[in-house]
Tab-separated table of C-alpha atoms in Angstrom:
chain	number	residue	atom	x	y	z
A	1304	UNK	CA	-7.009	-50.922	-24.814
A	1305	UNK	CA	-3.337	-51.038	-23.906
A	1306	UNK	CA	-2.350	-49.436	-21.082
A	1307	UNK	CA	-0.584	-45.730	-21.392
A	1308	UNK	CA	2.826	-47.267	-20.967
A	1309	UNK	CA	2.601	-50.589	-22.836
A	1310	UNK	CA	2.647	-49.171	-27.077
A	1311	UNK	CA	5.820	-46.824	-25.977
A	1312	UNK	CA	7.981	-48.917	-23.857
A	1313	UNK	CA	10.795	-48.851	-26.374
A	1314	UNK	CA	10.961	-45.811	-26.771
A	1315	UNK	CA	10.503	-45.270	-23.231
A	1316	UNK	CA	14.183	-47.492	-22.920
A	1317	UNK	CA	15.647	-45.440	-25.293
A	1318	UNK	CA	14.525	-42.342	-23.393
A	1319	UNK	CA	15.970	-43.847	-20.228
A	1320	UNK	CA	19.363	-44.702	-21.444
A	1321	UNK	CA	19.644	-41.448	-22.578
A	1322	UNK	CA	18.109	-40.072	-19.697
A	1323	UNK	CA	20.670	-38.091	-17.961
A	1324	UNK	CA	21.848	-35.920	-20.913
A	1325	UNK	CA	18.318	-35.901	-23.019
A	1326	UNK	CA	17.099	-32.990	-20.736
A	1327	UNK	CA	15.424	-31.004	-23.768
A	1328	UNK	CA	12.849	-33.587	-23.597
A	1329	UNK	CA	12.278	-33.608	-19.636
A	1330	UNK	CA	12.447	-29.642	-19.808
A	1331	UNK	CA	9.735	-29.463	-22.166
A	1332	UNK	CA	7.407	-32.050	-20.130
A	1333	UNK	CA	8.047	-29.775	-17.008
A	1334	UNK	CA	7.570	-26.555	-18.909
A	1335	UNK	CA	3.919	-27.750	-20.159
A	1336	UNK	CA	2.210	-28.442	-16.708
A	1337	UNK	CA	1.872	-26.849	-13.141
A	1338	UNK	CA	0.519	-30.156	-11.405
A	1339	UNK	CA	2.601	-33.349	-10.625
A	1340	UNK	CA	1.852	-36.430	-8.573
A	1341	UNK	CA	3.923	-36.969	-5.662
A	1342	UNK	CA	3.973	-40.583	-4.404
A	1343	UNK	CA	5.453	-40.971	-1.198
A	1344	UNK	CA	5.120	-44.101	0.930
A	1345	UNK	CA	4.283	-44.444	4.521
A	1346	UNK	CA	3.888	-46.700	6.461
A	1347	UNK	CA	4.697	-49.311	3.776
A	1348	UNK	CA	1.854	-47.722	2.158
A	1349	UNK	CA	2.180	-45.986	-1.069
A	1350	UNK	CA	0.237	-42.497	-1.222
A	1351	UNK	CA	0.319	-40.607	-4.061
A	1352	UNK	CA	-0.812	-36.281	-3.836
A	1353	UNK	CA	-1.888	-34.010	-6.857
A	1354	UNK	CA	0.845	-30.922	-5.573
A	1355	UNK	CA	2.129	-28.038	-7.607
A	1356	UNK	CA	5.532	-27.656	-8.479
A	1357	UNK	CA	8.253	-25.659	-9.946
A	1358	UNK	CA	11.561	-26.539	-11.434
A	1359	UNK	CA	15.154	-24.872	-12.438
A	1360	UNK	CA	18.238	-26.694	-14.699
A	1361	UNK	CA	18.671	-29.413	-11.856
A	1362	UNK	CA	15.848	-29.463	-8.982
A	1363	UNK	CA	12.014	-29.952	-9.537
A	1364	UNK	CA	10.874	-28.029	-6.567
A	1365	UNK	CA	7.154	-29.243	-4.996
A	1366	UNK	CA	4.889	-28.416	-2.191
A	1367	UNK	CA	5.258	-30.979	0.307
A	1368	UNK	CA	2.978	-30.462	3.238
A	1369	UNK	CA	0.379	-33.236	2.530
A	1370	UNK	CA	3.295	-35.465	1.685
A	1371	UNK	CA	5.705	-34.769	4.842
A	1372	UNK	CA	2.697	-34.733	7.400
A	1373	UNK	CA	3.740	-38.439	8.337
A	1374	UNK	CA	7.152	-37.556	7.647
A	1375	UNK	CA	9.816	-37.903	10.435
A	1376	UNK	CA	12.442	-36.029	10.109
A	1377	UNK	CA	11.344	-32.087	9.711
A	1378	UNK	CA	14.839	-30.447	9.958
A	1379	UNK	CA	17.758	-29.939	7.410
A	1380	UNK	CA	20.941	-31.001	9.187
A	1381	UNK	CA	24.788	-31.598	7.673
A	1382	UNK	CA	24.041	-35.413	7.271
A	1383	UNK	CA	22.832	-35.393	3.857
A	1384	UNK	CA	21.287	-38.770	5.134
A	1385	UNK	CA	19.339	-36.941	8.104
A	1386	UNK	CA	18.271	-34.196	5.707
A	1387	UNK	CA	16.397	-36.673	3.928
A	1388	UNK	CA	12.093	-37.283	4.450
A	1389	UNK	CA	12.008	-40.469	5.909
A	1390	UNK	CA	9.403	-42.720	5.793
A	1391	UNK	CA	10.686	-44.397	8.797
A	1392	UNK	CA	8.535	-47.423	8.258
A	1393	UNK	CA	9.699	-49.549	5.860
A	1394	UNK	CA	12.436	-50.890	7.873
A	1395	UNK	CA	15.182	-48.982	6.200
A	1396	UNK	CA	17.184	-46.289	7.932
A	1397	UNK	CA	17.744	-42.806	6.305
A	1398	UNK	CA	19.347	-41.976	3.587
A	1399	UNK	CA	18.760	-45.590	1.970
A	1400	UNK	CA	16.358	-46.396	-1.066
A	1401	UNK	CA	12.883	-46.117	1.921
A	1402	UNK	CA	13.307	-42.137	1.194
A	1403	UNK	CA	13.126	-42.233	-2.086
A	1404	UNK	CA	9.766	-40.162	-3.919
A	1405	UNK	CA	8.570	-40.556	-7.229
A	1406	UNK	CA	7.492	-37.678	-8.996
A	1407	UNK	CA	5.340	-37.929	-12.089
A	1408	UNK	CA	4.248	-35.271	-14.709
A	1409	UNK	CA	1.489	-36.171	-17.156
A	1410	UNK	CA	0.021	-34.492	-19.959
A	1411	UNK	CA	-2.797	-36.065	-22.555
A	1412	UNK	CA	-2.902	-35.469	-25.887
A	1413	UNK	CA	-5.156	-37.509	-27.273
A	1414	UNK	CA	-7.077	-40.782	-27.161
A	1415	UNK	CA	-5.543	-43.504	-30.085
A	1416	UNK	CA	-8.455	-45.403	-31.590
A	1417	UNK	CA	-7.889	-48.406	-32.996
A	1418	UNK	CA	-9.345	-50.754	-35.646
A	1419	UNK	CA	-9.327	-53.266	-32.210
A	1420	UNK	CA	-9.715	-52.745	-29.120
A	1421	UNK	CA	-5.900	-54.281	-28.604
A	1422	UNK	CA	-4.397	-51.365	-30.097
A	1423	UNK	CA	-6.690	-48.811	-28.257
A	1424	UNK	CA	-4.084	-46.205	-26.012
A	1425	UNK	CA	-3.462	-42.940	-25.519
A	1426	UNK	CA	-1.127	-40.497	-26.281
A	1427	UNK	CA	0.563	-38.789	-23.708
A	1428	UNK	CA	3.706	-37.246	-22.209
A	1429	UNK	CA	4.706	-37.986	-19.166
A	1430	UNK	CA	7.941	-37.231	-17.111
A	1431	UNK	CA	8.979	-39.534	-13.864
A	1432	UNK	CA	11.782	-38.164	-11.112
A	1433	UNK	CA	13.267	-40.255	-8.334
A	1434	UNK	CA	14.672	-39.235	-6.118
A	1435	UNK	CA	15.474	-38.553	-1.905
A	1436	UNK	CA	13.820	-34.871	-1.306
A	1437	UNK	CA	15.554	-31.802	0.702
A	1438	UNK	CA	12.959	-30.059	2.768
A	1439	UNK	CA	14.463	-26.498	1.920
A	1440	UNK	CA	14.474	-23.368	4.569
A	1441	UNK	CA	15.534	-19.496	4.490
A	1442	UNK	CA	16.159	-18.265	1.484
A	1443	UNK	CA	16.236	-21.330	-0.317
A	1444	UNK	CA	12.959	-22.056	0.104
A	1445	UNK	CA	12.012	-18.400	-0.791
A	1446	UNK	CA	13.614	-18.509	-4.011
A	1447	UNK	CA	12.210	-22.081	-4.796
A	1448	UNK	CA	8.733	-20.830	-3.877
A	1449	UNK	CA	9.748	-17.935	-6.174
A	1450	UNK	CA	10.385	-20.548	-9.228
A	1451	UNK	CA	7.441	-22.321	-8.177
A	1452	UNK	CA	4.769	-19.530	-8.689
A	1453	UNK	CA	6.354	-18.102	-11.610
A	1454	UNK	CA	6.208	-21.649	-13.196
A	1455	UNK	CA	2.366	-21.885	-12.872
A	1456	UNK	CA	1.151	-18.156	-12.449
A	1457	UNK	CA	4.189	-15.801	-14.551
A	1458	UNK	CA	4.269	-12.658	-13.168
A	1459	UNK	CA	2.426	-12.849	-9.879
A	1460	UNK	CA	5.874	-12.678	-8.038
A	1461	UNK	CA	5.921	-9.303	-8.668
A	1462	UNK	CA	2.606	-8.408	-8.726
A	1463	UNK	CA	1.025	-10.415	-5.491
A	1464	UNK	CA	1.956	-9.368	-2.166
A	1465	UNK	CA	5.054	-11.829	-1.648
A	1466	UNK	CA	4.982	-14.045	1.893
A	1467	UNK	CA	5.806	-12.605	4.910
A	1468	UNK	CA	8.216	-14.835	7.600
A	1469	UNK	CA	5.240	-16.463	8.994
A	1470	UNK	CA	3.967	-17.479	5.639
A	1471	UNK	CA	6.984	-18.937	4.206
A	1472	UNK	CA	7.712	-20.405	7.833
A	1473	UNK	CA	4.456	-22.194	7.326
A	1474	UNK	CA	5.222	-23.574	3.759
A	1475	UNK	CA	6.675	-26.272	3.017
A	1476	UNK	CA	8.806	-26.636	-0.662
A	1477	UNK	CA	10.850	-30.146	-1.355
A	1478	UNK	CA	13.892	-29.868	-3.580
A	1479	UNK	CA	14.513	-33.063	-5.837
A	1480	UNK	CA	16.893	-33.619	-7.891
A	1481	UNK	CA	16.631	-34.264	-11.570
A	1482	UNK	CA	19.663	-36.552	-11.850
A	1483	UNK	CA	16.868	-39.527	-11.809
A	1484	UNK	CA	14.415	-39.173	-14.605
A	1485	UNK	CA	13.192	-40.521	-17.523
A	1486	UNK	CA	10.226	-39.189	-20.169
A	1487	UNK	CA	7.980	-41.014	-22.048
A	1488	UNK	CA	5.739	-39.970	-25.200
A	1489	UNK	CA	3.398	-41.518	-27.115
A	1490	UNK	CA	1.888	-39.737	-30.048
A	1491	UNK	CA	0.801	-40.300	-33.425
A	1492	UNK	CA	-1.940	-42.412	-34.985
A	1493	UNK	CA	-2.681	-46.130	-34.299
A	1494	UNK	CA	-0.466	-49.008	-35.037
A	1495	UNK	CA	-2.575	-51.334	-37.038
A	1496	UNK	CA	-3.397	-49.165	-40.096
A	1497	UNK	CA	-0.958	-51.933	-41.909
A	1498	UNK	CA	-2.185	-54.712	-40.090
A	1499	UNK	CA	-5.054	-57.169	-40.736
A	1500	UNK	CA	-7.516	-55.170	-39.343
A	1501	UNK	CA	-7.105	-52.668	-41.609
A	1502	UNK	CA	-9.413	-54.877	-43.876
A	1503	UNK	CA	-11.935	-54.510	-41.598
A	1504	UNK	CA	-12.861	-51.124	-43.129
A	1505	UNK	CA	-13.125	-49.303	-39.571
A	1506	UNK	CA	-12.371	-45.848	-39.258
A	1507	UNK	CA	-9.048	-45.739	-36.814
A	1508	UNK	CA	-7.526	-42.386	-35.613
A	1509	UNK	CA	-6.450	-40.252	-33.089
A	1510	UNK	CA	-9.631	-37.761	-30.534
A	1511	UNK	CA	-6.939	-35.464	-29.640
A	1512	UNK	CA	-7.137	-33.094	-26.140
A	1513	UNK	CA	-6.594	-29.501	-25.416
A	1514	UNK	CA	-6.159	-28.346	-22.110
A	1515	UNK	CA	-6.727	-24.465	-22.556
A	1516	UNK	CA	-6.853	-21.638	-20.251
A	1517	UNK	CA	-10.339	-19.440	-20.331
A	1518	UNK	CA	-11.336	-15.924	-19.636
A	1519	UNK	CA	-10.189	-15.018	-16.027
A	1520	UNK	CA	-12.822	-15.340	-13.717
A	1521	UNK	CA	-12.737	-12.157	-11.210
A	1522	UNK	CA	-13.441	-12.735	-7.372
A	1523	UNK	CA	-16.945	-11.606	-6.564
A	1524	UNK	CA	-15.307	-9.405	-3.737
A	1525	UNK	CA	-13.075	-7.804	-6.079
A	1526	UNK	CA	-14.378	-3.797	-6.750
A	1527	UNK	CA	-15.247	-2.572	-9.542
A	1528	UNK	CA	-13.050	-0.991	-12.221
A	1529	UNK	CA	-9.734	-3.490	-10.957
A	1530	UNK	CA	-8.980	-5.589	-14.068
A	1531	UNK	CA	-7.255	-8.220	-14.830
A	1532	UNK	CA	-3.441	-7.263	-15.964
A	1533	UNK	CA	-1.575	-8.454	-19.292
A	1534	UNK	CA	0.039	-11.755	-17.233
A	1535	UNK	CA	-3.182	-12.651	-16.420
A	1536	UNK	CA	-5.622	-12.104	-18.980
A	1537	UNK	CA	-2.896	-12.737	-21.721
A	1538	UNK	CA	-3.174	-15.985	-21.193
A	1539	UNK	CA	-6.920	-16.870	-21.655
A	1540	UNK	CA	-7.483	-18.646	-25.009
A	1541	UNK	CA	-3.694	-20.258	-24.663
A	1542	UNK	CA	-3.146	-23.326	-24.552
A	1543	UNK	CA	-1.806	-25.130	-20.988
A	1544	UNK	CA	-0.100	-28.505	-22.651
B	845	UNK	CA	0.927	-20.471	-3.574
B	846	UNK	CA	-0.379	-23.034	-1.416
B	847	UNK	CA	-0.455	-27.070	-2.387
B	848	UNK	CA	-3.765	-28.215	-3.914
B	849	UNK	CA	-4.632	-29.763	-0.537
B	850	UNK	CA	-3.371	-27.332	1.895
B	851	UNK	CA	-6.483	-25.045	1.333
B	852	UNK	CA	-9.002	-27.741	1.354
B	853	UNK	CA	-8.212	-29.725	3.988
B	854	UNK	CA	-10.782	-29.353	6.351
B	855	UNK	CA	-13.427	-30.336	3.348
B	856	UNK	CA	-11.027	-33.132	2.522
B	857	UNK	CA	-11.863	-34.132	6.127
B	858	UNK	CA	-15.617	-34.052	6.175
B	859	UNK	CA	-15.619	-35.901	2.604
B	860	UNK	CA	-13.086	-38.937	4.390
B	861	UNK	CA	-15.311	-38.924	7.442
B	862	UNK	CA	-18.371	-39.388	5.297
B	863	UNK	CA	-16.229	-41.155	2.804
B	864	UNK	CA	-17.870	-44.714	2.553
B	865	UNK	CA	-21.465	-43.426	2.049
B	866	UNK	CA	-20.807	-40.662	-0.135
B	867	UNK	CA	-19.865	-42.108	-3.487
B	868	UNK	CA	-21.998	-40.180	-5.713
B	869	UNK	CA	-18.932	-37.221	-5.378
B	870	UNK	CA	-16.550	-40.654	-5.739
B	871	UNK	CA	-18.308	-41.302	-8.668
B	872	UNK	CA	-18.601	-38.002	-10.711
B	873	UNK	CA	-14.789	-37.052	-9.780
B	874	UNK	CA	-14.301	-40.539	-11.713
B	875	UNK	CA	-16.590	-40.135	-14.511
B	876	UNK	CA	-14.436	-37.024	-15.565
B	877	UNK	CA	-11.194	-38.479	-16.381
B	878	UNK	CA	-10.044	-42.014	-17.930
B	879	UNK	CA	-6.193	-41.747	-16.727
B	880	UNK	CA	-5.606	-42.436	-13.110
B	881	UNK	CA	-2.193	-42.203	-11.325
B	882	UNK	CA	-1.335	-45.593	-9.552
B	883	UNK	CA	1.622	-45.813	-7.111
B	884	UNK	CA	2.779	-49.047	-5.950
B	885	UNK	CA	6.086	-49.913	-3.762
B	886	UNK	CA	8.856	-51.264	-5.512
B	887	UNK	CA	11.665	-52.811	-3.574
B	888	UNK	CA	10.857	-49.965	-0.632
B	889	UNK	CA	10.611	-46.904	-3.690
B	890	UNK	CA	7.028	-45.610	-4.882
B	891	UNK	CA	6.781	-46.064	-8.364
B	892	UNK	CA	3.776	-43.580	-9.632
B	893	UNK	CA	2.650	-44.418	-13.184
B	894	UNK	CA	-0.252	-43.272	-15.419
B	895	UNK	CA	-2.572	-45.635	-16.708
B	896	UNK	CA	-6.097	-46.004	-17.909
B	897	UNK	CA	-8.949	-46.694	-15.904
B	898	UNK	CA	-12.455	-47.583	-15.616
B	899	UNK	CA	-14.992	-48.376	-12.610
B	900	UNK	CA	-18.046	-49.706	-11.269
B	901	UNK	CA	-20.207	-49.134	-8.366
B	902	UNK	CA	-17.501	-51.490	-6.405
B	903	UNK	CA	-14.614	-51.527	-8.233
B	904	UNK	CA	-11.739	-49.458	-9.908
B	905	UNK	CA	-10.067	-51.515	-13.279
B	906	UNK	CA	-6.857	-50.253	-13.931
B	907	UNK	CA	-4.300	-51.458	-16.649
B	908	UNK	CA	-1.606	-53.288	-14.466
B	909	UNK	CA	1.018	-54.337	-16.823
B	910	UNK	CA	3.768	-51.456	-15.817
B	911	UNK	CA	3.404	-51.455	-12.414
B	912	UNK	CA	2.942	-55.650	-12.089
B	913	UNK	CA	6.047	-55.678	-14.008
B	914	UNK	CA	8.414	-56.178	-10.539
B	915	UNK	CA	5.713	-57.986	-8.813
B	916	UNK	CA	5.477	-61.126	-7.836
B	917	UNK	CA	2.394	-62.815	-7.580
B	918	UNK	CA	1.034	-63.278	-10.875
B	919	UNK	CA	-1.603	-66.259	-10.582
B	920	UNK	CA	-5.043	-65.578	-8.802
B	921	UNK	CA	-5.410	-68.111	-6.373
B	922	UNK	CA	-7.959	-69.437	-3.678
B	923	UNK	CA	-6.102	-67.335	-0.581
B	924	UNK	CA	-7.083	-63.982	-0.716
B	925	UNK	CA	-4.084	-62.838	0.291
B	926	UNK	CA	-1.838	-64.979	-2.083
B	927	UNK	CA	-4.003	-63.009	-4.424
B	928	UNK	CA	-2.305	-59.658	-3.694
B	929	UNK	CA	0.016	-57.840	-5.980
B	930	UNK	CA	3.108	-58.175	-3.738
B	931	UNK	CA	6.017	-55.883	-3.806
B	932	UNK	CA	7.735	-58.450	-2.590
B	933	UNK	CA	10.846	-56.414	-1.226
B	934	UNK	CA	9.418	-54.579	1.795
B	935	UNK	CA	10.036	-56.862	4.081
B	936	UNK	CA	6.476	-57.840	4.509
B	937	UNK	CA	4.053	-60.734	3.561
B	938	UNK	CA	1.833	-61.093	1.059
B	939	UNK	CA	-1.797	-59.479	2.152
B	940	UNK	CA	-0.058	-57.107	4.333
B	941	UNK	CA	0.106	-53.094	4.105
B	942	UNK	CA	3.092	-53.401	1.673
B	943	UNK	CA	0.295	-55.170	-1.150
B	944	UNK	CA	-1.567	-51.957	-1.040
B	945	UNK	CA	-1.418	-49.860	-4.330
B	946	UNK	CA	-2.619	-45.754	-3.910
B	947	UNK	CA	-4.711	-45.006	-7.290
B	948	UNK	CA	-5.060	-41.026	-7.277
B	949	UNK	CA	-7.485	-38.979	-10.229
B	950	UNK	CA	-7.086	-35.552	-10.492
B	951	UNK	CA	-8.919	-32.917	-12.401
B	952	UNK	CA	-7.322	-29.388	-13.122
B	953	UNK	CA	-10.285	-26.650	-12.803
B	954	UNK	CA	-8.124	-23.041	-12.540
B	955	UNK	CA	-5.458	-21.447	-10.686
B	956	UNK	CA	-6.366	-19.256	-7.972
B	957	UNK	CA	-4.740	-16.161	-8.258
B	958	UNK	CA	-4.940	-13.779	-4.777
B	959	UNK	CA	-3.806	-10.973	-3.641
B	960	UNK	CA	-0.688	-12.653	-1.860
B	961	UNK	CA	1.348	-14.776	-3.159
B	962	UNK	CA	0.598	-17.428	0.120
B	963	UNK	CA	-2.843	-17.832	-0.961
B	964	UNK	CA	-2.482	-18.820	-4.364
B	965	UNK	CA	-3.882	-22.238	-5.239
B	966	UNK	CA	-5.386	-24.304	-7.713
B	967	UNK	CA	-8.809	-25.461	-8.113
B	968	UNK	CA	-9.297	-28.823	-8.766
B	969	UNK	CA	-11.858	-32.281	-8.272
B	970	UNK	CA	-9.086	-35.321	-6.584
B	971	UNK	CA	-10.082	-39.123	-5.741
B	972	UNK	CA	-7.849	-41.442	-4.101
B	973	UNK	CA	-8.155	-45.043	-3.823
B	974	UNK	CA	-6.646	-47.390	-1.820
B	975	UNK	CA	-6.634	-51.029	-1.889
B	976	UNK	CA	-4.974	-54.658	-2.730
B	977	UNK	CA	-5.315	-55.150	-6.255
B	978	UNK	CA	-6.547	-58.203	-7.559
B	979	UNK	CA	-5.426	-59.434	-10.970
B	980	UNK	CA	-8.419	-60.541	-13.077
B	981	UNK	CA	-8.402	-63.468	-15.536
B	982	UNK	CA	-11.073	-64.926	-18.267
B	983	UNK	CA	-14.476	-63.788	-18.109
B	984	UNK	CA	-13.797	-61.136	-15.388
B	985	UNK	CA	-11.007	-59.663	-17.078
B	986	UNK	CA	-12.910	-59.677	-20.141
B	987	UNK	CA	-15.764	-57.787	-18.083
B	988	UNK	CA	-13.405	-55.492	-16.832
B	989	UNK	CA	-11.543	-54.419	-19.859
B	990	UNK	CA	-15.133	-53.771	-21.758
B	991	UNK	CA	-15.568	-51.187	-18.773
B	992	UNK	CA	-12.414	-50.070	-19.227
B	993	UNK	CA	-12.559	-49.011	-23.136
B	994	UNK	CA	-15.996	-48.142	-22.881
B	995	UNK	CA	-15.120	-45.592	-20.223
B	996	UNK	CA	-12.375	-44.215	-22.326
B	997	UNK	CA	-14.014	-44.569	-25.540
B	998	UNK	CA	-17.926	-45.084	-25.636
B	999	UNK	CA	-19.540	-46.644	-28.306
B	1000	UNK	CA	-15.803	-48.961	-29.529
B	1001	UNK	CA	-16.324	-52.220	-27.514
B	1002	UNK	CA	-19.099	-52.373	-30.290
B	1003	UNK	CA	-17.391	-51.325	-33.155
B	1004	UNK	CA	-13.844	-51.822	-32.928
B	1005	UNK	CA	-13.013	-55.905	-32.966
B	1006	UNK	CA	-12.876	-57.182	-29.843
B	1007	UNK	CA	-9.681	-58.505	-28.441
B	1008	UNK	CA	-9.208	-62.010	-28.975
B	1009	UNK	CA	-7.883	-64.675	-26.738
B	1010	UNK	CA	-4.254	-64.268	-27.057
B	1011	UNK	CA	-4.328	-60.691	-27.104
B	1012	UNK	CA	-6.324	-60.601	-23.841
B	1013	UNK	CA	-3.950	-63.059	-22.556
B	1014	UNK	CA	-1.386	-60.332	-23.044
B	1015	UNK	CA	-3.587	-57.839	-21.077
B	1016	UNK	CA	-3.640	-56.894	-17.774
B	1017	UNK	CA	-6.358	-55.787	-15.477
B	1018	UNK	CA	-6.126	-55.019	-12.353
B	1019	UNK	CA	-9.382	-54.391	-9.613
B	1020	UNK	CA	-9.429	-52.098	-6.988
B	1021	UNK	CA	-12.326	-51.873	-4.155
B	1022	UNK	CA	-13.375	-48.474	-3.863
B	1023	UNK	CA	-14.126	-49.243	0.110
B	1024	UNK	CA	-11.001	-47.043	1.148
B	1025	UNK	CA	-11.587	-43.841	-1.227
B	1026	UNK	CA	-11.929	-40.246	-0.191
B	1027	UNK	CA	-13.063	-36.891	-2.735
B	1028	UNK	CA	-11.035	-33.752	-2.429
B	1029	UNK	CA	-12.912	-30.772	-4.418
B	1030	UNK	CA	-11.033	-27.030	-4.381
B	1031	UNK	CA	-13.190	-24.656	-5.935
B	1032	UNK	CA	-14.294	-20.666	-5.861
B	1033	UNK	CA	-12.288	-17.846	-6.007
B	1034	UNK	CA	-9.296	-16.784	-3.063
B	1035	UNK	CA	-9.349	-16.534	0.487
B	1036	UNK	CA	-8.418	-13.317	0.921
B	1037	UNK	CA	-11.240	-11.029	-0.236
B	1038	UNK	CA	-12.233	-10.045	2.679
B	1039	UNK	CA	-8.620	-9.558	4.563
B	1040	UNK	CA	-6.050	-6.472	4.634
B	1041	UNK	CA	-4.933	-7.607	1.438
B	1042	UNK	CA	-7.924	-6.727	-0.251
B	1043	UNK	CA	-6.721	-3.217	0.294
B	1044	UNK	CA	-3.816	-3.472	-1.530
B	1045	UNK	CA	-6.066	-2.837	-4.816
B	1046	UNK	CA	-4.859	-6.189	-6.773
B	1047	UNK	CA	-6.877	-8.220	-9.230
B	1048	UNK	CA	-7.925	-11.446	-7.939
B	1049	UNK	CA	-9.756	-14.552	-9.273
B	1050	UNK	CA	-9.291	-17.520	-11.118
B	1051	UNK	CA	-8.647	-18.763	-14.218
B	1052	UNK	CA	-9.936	-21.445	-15.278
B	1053	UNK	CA	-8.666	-24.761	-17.104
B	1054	UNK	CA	-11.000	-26.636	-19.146
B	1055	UNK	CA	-9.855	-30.140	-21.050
B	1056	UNK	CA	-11.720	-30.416	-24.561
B	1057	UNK	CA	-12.002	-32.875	-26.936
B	1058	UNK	CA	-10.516	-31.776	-30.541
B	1059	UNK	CA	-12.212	-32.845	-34.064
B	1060	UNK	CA	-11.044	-36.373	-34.616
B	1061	UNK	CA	-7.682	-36.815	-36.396
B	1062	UNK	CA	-7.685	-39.863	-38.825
B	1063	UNK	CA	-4.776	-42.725	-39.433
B	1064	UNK	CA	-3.458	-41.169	-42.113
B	1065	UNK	CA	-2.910	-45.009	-43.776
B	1066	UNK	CA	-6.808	-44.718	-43.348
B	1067	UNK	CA	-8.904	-45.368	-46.744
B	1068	UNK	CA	-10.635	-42.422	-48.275
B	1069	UNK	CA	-14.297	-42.483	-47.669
B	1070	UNK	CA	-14.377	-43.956	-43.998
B	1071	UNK	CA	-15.822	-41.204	-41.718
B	1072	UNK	CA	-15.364	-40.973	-37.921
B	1073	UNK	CA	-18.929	-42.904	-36.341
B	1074	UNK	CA	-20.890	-40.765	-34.318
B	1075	UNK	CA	-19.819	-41.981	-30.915
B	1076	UNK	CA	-16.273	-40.571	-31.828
B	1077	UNK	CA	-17.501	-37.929	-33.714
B	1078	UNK	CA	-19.713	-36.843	-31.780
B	1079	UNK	CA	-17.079	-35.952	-28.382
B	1080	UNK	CA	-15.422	-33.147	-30.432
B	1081	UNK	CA	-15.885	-30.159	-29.189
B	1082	UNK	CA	-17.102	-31.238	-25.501
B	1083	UNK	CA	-15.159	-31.142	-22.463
B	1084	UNK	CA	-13.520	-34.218	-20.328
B	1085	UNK	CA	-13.276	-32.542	-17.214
């Protein structure tokens, strides 16, 4: 059992070299999830938060409330520096590598099995951003919150009743840029089909993973005769990534 | 659209507060996934990667080779805290806060779809871990990575060839205590059912996400006549999480 990381590292190189202009590839990693994990650290501590996020040609925008609760700095000012989320504890001022998050995006596709239990993995695709997030206000964060729902419910912009000042006042969204990020993938069937231990006459393949969207469950308050529209119920049976 | 934990918070609470006795939720949020999230500090940076995992009543065993990659301390020794991964760049000594990795797993259940767009949310079962990792060797290590793949993949440690002594050399394991861990489950249908919004005459619920295992794909360099054993076999169709 190698670890998710260890079978595709070269490629993973590759990927990063290319990084800044091979966006196709990050796009598409984006486009097939709604959930990231956000590691922060604080205190010296890392933490890292299951959050929803959203994401246009050059931000990923995320939730950050859990994140920026032991955040210091709250307010956007004209020091880029300042408008950084500072951990303040790692001994580093603003602005400097201490504010830096780490986004990650991961999607399985399938478990690799192996003739041994070396060559065990998984396939995957996974998408990592670094960089120093902006805590957005006004209509920046509106439209960010905008991109962020449409990304993981399309359509409920216009259909759901859309936040009122307190609401969005109380939300908080992070802007990051995508300048920083690399994408890894891992697919196809295991690598010792030409090896040794192909000899030893074991089966050796791939258990691949769906992650599919079912029938729309209605609220139990919900009267009767409101259905589900075409955004919503269009989707059941689809597949997620 | 609210972040996953924003909704759930006060649960979140009751689970930390009861957090060290209640491991049977611990447990089942980690019995329905094999890919973890582990952040570590890197030079003052969180670094979140994927990786596979296993556990047992005590301990999380991760795959450690990314994220031990710009650490330090490689060799167990007899000081506990020499033991610790160190980030090495934080400013702080080995054993301290800085040593401390976050492992987070997170299961995808449904979006929540409500009447306003401020309620939205996702349902979903989240465990995070923290602790100093420990870096197994020989028998331990051995221990842990038959956990690990068995965890992953039941039924291979017996019939896949088990890794020999150079390629568990080339393996690494990391344990975690699961003494600092706390459960955060989202689940049920919006918030706002019984509010003004209800009046507004929108469908609400959730749909759900479910992960399923696919029929098993075979190494196409495979051999005619070698079918997929029942353990593999025998997953299609069911659900991981």
């Amino acid at each position: 059992m190698s670890d998710l990381s260890a079978t595709e590292r070269p490629r993973h190189r590759r990927l990063r070299e290319n990084g800044r202009t091979d966006r196709t590839a990050l796009y598409e990693v984006l486009r097939a999830g709604f959930v990231c994990h956000l590691g922060v650290v604080d205190g010296g501590v890392p933490m890292v938060v299951p959050t929803v996020y959203g994401f246009d040609a050059d931000h990923l925008y995320v939730h950050g409330s859990v994140a920026s609760r032991s955040l210091t700095t709250e307010e956007p000012s004209d020091d880029p520096a300042a408008d950084a989320i500072g951990s303040g504890s790692v001994g580093q001022g603003p602005g400097t590598a201490g504010d830096t998050v780490c986004v990650t995006v991961t999607h399985l596709d399938g478990l690799v099995l192996a003739r041994s239990v070396f060559e065990h993995g998984v396939n995957y695709r996974s998408a990592m951003v670094y960089g120093v997030p902006r805590k957005l206000e006004g209509e920046e964060k509106l439209a960010a919150l905008r991109i962020l729902t449409e990304h993981a419910a399309p359509g409920q912009w216009d259909y759901a009743r859309r936040p009122s000042r307190k609401e969005l006042a109380a939300t908080t969204i992070l802007a990051i840029s995508l300048a920083e990020a690399s994408v890894k993938v891992s697919s196809g069937p295991p690598g010792d089909g030409d090896g040794p231990d192909a000899e030893l006459g074991l089966w050796a393949g791939v258990l691949p993973l769906a992650t599919t969207w079912l029938a729309p469950a209605a609220d139990p308050l919900l009267p009767e005769g409101i259905a589900p529209p075409d955004h919503i119920d269009g989707r059941a049976g689809t597949r997620l990534s």
